[in-house]
């Protein structure tokens, strides 16, 4: 049947197909439309639009379009792609039109827009159809597009007329004004929201009461590539939580803009931990937030693929009255308003943290620990991805002490294990089910480490016992029940510690189920750690009924959330309630609901939602948190009632936010009621030159304690205190000048403070040398200062050391050493360190396999590899003839650092090999090193000597080399700084000069055995110097064989023997005659000597008999 078409339709088709064939011709490229993409899910149909009103074909005048026509109800076209051809190249090509195409409207659009709406489809090298789209090509289509009217169409958000006004520069804006409209669309067009790949811009939510509901809309999206939020919302914790939860689902995110949100370090840390695919991030904007210098400096390391933008004002909290470095934010700067603000410069080198956060770094998730982190559906042990390996400890290594506590399932003992003070949790009932659950608890504990979680050390299968860190401070319950005075500063710190530990567990998907003061333990410094969390992971939110330990849900009723009595389900929210009860205990110092003694009335009382009364002296900051923790949950909470109970992470934020004001108020209580008079006292003492008063006065001006904030006054008093040598003020100035980019002054003050052991200044120096700020870039210096800070436990420097060794900055690349420092940082819970531990372990395994293959190709290679893999810790490569090049390969082997005894005698490593070996010794466990007869000269000895103070070596053999007096002098200089007690320097061409230098330092060393045999040139002069030093040494074995000391040397030794600890003396081959022997004979009676070697001297037989007769208890070699 012939259809009739009006003129408008004819013109529309002509315009569209003309544009279409411009794309199809050779040499034409439309950059907007990809040539081949994954097949679209848009609905396409063979066109039945009325386009012509006659049965005749429409011929166009355009060069490429020959004609189009209707054929049995389908629109088809003849195409002339090649202009040189008179006839069309393609005939009868079907035309597909997407549903809803308004051809009349399309003819009015500009040429480029039309071009974007049509596309040729290629198949097997030819054009098999042309396609007309309704809203532009979204990703293109593959050849052979399905010709169907039934496929479900997924419209693009950008093409919805109703939403166009909500788009700005590629971002869909979400504001309180358009929020509800977007929610309606998200419900009706769910697939479009899910597949939207553009940007989101959340703005204008500073005061809106519907902020909590924003989360539902954000979770409607799945493949967002750009996320931008600009909100100065007062509740920063709520803001960070919403951002973090949303970012977990945006797996294609490439740009994140947090400019102007006013977030702090911890919040940014947790947001970064939440990003689903951080390696895809290309731009991160954290400008105008309250970030420390160290956090900003760490971003480039954590996100190496991203451009970091950190301009504008940032600030760092000051945490109160303290003269300790760890209490002071040393990296700060000031602006015109006088507000203290930290430097916002970024680093290209180090991940970092301020000294004030040592040991409290947030860890967030551990990627390899648990599947589906943050997912509420994780409800069983089998869902945990845990390393099933447990460090087994034999019962023979355990010595039980006193019992610390007991329950229905077992007891806890203080014990000694492998020489360490530990706690042993021993299962007393031994049913198979209980043992299996107990082992699961051990596995869970072994897989989770945090600074505020009691550390798991091992498992004893013979005893069914867990070996854990011993906490000498006992339980929090015991402390609160005691009459000991516990300041609110201490109690607030305990609250923070427990919040850290619980937040970590929840991040790992673990519900504690039994949080109470009995399960919070304290170390010797009253720092708190959470315990008994392992078995809780077996009792997830779906668990109900009796547990295998005979305790309902693992909880204790007095701390249990009311909703659990209704639902019989444990949850993270239940843990938060229990945490609120622990906070209540900190104030009340008694058992919750202590007046109710009977179990059933107690349960009914709690089930009804009744709450304890918070004690009057509890700080307001804690009261607010307790109220939040006790907010009702369903079924007690009505749908229309107020806030939800916060997450543990948010509780931690609230505590941290309140901590600064709490400390300021507490420090203010130290002042007299008349603060003006107290400040005057400070001023008077400061004016009189009291450095501590000067520093504290500066701090008052910085934080506004008793005076108005005055940055210039603060710096003035810090400067005066620093000039008097007050180390904390020096460190403070170093941080201030560093933030202001006054690198000359920063270097000066950081050097002064770092030299006195200030950890913050040490870190700052490392940063400056590593990043060439004010100094020439020097990775060796950066490594040195990071090492000093790391030795004081600074997690950031531990991480940085791992990072430097991994990359070979400042030292040879050493994955084993990198692993050591990453592990130390991870043990403190330093963010990102655990992932680096796992990554480095994998690299080490690859490195080991590669090096094994190389070494096996050497002479004796199989023997070397076998010894490296041995558990003995001994490498005996004597006579293996290793070269310096082979040494450089050997020391890179991962197992080399497990060696404690290294014998390399009679090889040919020379100075070059010795120098390479020396560089690796400080990172090894070697305590016994034999390098005898290796052609080592002074150069090798000098480098070896320089390395020894940083090693564990106590026995060193360098016999048969050529170190000479120069080498002996260098060794003498460093011996007092080493652990060496046994030193073999025989046959080394050492003369009187070298012996004299050794003698001068012997009293300051740990040496008890000194071998100088066969040096020949020591002579009487050298022997005399040694003799003079011996009474003040610990030496009990002295070998001077073949040194030409003669009678003079023997006589000098004889004079002092009675004042020494020497019991073994070797003087053979020394040209000693009867005169010298007589002097020795006269002296031996009052000595400790039991063995004397006088072989190959000029002593007569008669004198030898006389010696033996006079000293029958001495063994003579003559």
Coordinates of C-alpha atoms in Angstrom, one line a residue, residues 101 490 561 766 865:
X101 CA 12.0 11.3 16.9
X490 CA 42.6 10.9 81.3
X561 CA 20.8 -1.7 73.7
X766 CA 63.2 14.9 56.7
X865 CA 70.4 -21.2 48.0

